[in-house]
Amino acid sequence: MRRPVIAGNWKMYKTANETRAFFRAFLSEVSRPTHCDILVAPPFPALPVAVECTRDFGIGIAAQNLYWEPEGAFTGEVSARMLVDAGCRAVIVGHSERRQFFGETDESVERKTKAALDSGLTPIVCVGELLSERESHLTEAVLKGQFEGGLAALTPAEFSRILIAYEPVWAIGTGRTATPEIAAEAHRYIRSLAAARFTSEHASALRILYGGSVKPENIKGLMLQKEIDGALVGGASLEPKSFAAIVNNW
Ligand code: PGA
């Protein structure tokens, strides 16, 4: 049995005060906080407040990015060690917005994933195809390239500690969710890549989250797919009620 994970990616939204207000409302709305792992990824400056607000509730705080060096002259960057020190448990790596707008590559995903693991953080590694790639029947080729470029160099022990988020880029922030069947098909393919590179035990233990316009209205359909082990939620994680509804409905 894979334990579900519901993760919120706040992107570049919310100050420290807004974070405090969010958790005050969210924590009173979540009815069963222990049936799944809950992670929230605020922007860097709000991390300490998020950690403080969630300490007694078993909610994990994640960062949205990291740099692989432990420290040094790298203006604007934040290391895994600093995230651990701030109280983070996890970190999103290779989100499509980082790939599209900030030049993230499969190589940087690999280095960041390793750095996160070396510091004891759980990397949430994002993969997913563009609309043009899906329309050209390249989805599997893209996923294979991202898996091999970003993850194949991990040791089996390292691989068993990561989460993968399948986020088709055409479904992110567009209101256009992949159907549960489309998502499940991609998840099955990712699992087959894990089985081929590692072992079938690694593949069946791997938790793969779906991301892309997840909302309270579509979470039930997604969770019915046994291939889907949770969700990475952007827009709908910003409102305490809608994020709590997603958690409560899983
Ligand atoms: P969305 O974002 O839920 O707003 O589509 C998902 C994500 O980018 O992780």
Short mmCIF file of C-alpha atoms and ligand atoms in Angstrom, two decimals:
data_model
loop_
_atom_site.label_atom_id
_atom_site.label_comp_id
_atom_site.label_asym_id
_atom_site.label_seq_id
_atom_site.Cartn_x
_atom_site.Cartn_y
_atom_site.Cartn_z
CA MET A 1 0.00 0.00 0.00
CA ARG A 2 1.45 3.35 -1.02
CA ARG A 3 0.58 6.15 1.37
CA PRO A 4 -1.04 9.07 -0.50
CA VAL A 5 0.63 12.49 -0.60
CA ILE A 6 -1.18 15.77 -1.13
CA ALA A 7 1.29 18.58 -1.75
CA GLY A 8 0.57 22.28 -2.27
CA ASN A 9 2.88 24.36 -4.44
CA TRP A 10 2.29 28.01 -3.65
CA LYS A 11 4.66 29.29 -6.34
CA MET A 12 5.37 33.05 -5.88
CA TYR A 13 2.36 33.72 -3.66
CA LYS A 14 1.95 34.63 0.04
CA THR A 15 3.92 36.69 2.53
CA ALA A 16 4.70 35.46 6.05
CA ASN A 17 1.50 37.06 7.41
CA GLU A 18 -0.61 35.55 4.63
CA THR A 19 1.00 32.18 5.41
CA ARG A 20 0.00 32.47 9.06
CA ALA A 21 -3.58 33.34 8.07
CA PHE A 22 -3.69 30.43 5.62
CA PHE A 23 -2.68 27.83 8.20
CA ARG A 24 -5.04 29.22 10.84
CA ALA A 25 -7.95 28.61 8.46
CA PHE A 26 -6.62 25.43 6.82
CA LEU A 27 -5.89 23.57 10.05
CA SER A 28 -9.45 24.08 11.24
CA GLU A 29 -10.84 22.72 7.95
CA VAL A 30 -8.82 19.51 7.68
CA SER A 31 -10.92 16.75 9.16
CA ARG A 32 -8.59 13.74 9.02
CA PRO A 33 -5.02 14.94 8.90
CA THR A 34 -3.46 11.47 9.18
CA HIS A 35 -4.84 9.50 6.20
CA CYS A 36 -2.25 10.97 3.84
CA ASP A 37 1.02 12.88 3.93
CA ILE A 38 0.39 16.61 3.60
CA LEU A 39 3.14 18.87 2.27
CA VAL A 40 3.03 22.60 1.59
CA ALA A 41 5.68 24.49 -0.39
CA PRO A 42 5.64 28.24 0.34
CA PRO A 43 8.17 30.73 -1.07
CA PHE A 44 11.53 30.86 0.79
CA PRO A 45 10.82 33.86 3.09
CA ALA A 46 7.63 32.23 4.43
CA LEU A 47 9.29 28.88 5.25
CA PRO A 48 10.07 29.57 8.96
CA VAL A 49 6.52 30.80 9.63
CA ALA A 50 5.05 27.80 7.81
CA VAL A 51 7.22 25.45 9.88
CA GLU A 52 6.17 27.17 13.08
CA CYS A 53 2.44 27.06 12.19
CA THR A 54 2.43 23.36 11.26
CA ARG A 55 4.83 21.92 13.84
CA ASP A 56 2.17 20.14 15.92
CA PHE A 57 0.08 18.93 12.99
CA GLY A 58 2.33 16.50 11.14
CA ILE A 59 2.28 18.66 8.01
CA GLY A 60 5.60 18.76 6.15
CA ILE A 61 6.97 21.99 4.74
CA ALA A 62 8.76 21.88 1.41
CA ALA A 63 10.81 24.41 -0.55
CA GLN A 64 10.22 25.03 -4.26
CA ASN A 65 13.85 24.90 -5.36
CA LEU A 66 17.42 24.53 -4.12
CA TYR A 67 20.99 24.78 -5.38
CA TRP A 68 23.29 21.74 -5.19
CA GLU A 69 26.37 23.35 -3.61
CA PRO A 70 26.39 23.39 0.22
CA GLU A 71 27.49 27.06 0.33
CA GLY A 72 29.61 29.53 -1.59
CA ALA A 73 29.59 32.57 -3.84
CA PHE A 74 26.30 31.78 -5.62
CA THR A 75 24.25 34.96 -5.31
CA GLY A 76 20.54 34.33 -5.01
CA GLU A 77 20.77 30.61 -4.36
CA VAL A 78 19.75 28.51 -1.35
CA SER A 79 21.32 25.19 -0.36
CA ALA A 80 19.76 21.96 0.88
CA ARG A 81 21.49 22.44 4.22
CA MET A 82 19.83 25.85 4.62
CA LEU A 83 16.43 24.35 3.86
CA VAL A 84 16.92 21.64 6.47
CA ASP A 85 17.99 24.32 8.93
CA ALA A 86 14.79 26.25 8.17
CA GLY A 87 12.77 23.13 9.05
CA CYS A 88 11.94 21.82 5.55
CA ARG A 89 11.33 18.14 4.98
CA ALA A 90 11.03 18.15 1.21
CA VAL A 91 11.83 20.19 -1.88
CA ILE A 92 10.29 20.44 -5.35
CA VAL A 93 12.87 19.82 -8.09
CA GLY A 94 12.56 20.49 -11.81
CA HIS A 95 9.09 22.04 -11.85
CA SER A 96 8.13 22.88 -15.44
CA GLU A 97 8.13 26.61 -14.62
CA ARG A 98 11.77 26.27 -13.55
CA ARG A 99 12.53 24.32 -16.71
CA GLN A 100 10.68 26.86 -18.92
CA PHE A 101 11.64 30.18 -17.32
CA PHE A 102 14.88 29.51 -15.44
CA GLY A 103 16.82 27.15 -17.68
CA GLU A 104 16.54 24.06 -15.49
CA THR A 105 17.73 20.95 -17.32
CA ASP A 106 17.69 17.21 -16.63
CA GLU A 107 21.31 17.60 -15.54
CA SER A 108 20.47 20.26 -12.96
CA VAL A 109 17.53 18.14 -11.81
CA GLU A 110 19.91 15.26 -11.18
CA ARG A 111 22.37 17.41 -9.20
CA LYS A 112 19.60 19.04 -7.16
CA THR A 113 17.93 15.70 -6.45
CA LYS A 114 21.22 14.24 -5.21
CA ALA A 115 21.94 17.30 -3.06
CA ALA A 116 18.47 17.14 -1.52
CA LEU A 117 18.85 13.43 -0.73
CA ASP A 118 22.34 13.94 0.73
CA SER A 119 20.86 16.43 3.21
CA GLY A 120 17.94 14.18 4.15
CA LEU A 121 15.26 16.08 2.20
CA THR A 122 12.61 14.31 0.13
CA PRO A 123 12.84 15.54 -3.46
CA ILE A 124 9.56 15.87 -5.37
CA VAL A 125 10.88 15.52 -8.89
CA CYS A 126 8.61 16.94 -11.60
CA VAL A 127 8.33 15.52 -15.09
CA GLY A 128 5.82 16.12 -17.86
CA GLU A 129 5.37 16.92 -21.54
CA LEU A 130 4.40 20.11 -23.38
CA LEU A 131 1.16 20.23 -25.37
CA SER A 132 3.10 20.16 -28.66
CA GLU A 133 4.95 17.06 -27.49
CA ARG A 134 1.71 15.29 -26.56
CA GLU A 135 0.18 16.22 -29.90
CA SER A 136 3.24 14.83 -31.69
CA HIS A 137 2.91 11.55 -29.74
CA LEU A 138 6.16 12.27 -27.93
CA THR A 139 4.87 11.97 -24.35
CA GLU A 140 6.64 8.70 -23.59
CA ALA A 141 9.88 9.82 -25.25
CA VAL A 142 9.86 13.03 -23.18
CA LEU A 143 9.15 11.19 -19.92
CA LYS A 144 11.87 8.67 -20.71
CA GLY A 145 14.38 11.44 -21.42
CA GLN A 146 13.51 13.28 -18.21
CA PHE A 147 13.65 10.07 -16.18
CA GLU A 148 16.96 8.94 -17.63
CA GLY A 149 18.53 12.40 -17.56
CA GLY A 150 17.35 13.33 -14.09
CA LEU A 151 16.97 10.13 -12.10
CA ALA A 152 18.71 7.14 -13.61
CA ALA A 153 22.03 7.95 -11.89
CA LEU A 154 20.53 7.62 -8.41
CA THR A 155 21.41 4.56 -6.38
CA PRO A 156 18.49 2.19 -5.67
CA ALA A 157 18.53 3.34 -2.03
CA GLU A 158 18.35 6.98 -3.14
CA PHE A 159 15.59 6.25 -5.64
CA SER A 160 13.45 4.69 -2.93
CA ARG A 161 13.39 8.06 -1.12
CA ILE A 162 12.07 10.29 -3.90
CA LEU A 163 8.57 11.29 -4.98
CA ILE A 164 7.79 11.90 -8.65
CA ALA A 165 5.16 14.39 -9.79
CA TYR A 166 3.76 13.86 -13.27
CA GLU A 167 2.67 17.31 -14.42
CA PRO A 168 1.69 17.63 -18.07
CA VAL A 169 2.65 21.23 -18.84
CA TRP A 170 -0.56 21.81 -20.82
CA ALA A 171 -2.60 21.12 -17.68
CA ILE A 172 -0.73 23.47 -15.32
CA GLY A 173 -2.67 26.59 -14.42
CA THR A 174 -4.86 26.19 -17.49
CA GLY A 175 -7.96 24.67 -15.91
CA ARG A 176 -7.45 21.80 -18.33
CA THR A 177 -6.83 18.71 -16.17
CA ALA A 178 -5.60 15.52 -17.75
CA THR A 179 -8.38 12.95 -17.53
CA PRO A 180 -7.74 10.41 -14.79
CA GLU A 181 -7.10 7.84 -17.55
CA ILE A 182 -4.49 10.00 -19.31
CA ALA A 183 -2.75 10.63 -15.99
CA ALA A 184 -2.85 6.96 -15.02
CA GLU A 185 -1.39 5.93 -18.37
CA ALA A 186 1.57 8.29 -17.89
CA HIS A 187 2.04 7.10 -14.30
CA ARG A 188 2.06 3.48 -15.47
CA TYR A 189 4.72 4.36 -18.02
CA ILE A 190 6.87 6.14 -15.40
CA ARG A 191 6.52 3.11 -13.15
CA SER A 192 7.69 0.88 -16.00
CA LEU A 193 10.78 3.08 -16.40
CA ALA A 194 11.48 2.68 -12.67
CA ALA A 195 11.11 -1.10 -12.95
CA ALA A 196 13.46 -1.24 -15.93
CA ARG A 197 16.17 0.93 -14.32
CA PHE A 198 15.78 -0.27 -10.72
CA THR A 199 13.61 -3.23 -9.64
CA SER A 200 9.91 -4.05 -9.73
CA GLU A 201 9.89 -3.56 -5.92
CA HIS A 202 11.22 -0.03 -6.38
CA ALA A 203 8.62 0.60 -9.06
CA SER A 204 5.71 -0.62 -6.99
CA ALA A 205 6.83 1.35 -3.91
CA LEU A 206 7.33 4.59 -5.89
CA ARG A 207 4.76 7.28 -5.13
CA ILE A 208 3.76 9.26 -8.21
CA LEU A 209 1.66 12.40 -7.75
CA TYR A 210 -0.44 13.96 -10.48
CA GLY A 211 -0.29 17.74 -10.94
CA GLY A 212 -2.09 20.13 -13.27
CA SER A 213 -5.34 21.96 -12.42
CA VAL A 214 -6.21 19.65 -9.52
CA LYS A 215 -9.30 20.98 -7.71
CA PRO A 216 -11.80 19.72 -5.13
CA GLU A 217 -14.13 18.85 -8.06
CA ASN A 218 -11.73 16.52 -9.85
CA ILE A 219 -9.77 14.94 -7.00
CA LYS A 220 -12.17 12.01 -6.56
CA GLY A 221 -11.79 10.86 -10.17
CA LEU A 222 -8.02 11.03 -9.90
CA MET A 223 -7.83 9.13 -6.63
CA LEU A 224 -9.89 6.27 -8.04
CA GLN A 225 -6.98 5.43 -10.30
CA LYS A 226 -4.73 3.04 -8.43
CA GLU A 227 -1.70 4.37 -10.31
CA ILE A 228 -2.18 7.86 -8.85
CA ASP A 229 -0.71 8.23 -5.36
CA GLY A 230 -1.63 11.81 -4.64
CA ALA A 231 -1.55 15.29 -6.09
CA LEU A 232 0.71 18.31 -6.48
CA VAL A 233 -1.69 21.24 -6.32
CA GLY A 234 -0.89 24.78 -7.45
CA GLY A 235 -3.72 27.33 -7.66
CA ALA A 236 -6.18 25.39 -5.51
CA SER A 237 -3.65 25.10 -2.67
CA LEU A 238 -3.70 28.87 -2.10
CA GLU A 239 -7.21 28.88 -0.62
CA PRO A 240 -7.52 27.11 2.75
CA LYS A 241 -10.99 25.80 1.95
CA SER A 242 -10.18 24.34 -1.44
CA PHE A 243 -6.88 22.80 -0.33
CA ALA A 244 -8.60 21.31 2.73
CA ALA A 245 -11.39 19.96 0.50
CA ILE A 246 -8.78 18.23 -1.67
CA VAL A 247 -7.12 16.71 1.41
CA ASN A 248 -10.48 15.72 2.93
CA ASN A 249 -11.77 14.18 -0.31
CA TRP A 250 -8.78 11.93 -0.88
P1 PGA B 1 -1.99 24.14 -10.92
O1 PGA B 1 -0.39 24.00 -10.72
O2 PGA B 1 -2.64 23.22 -9.92
O3 PGA B 1 -2.28 25.59 -10.64
O4 PGA B 1 -2.29 23.74 -12.32
C1 PGA B 1 0.21 22.76 -10.46
C2 PGA B 1 1.70 22.93 -10.35
O5 PGA B 1 2.26 23.76 -11.09
O6 PGA B 1 2.38 22.27 -9.53
#
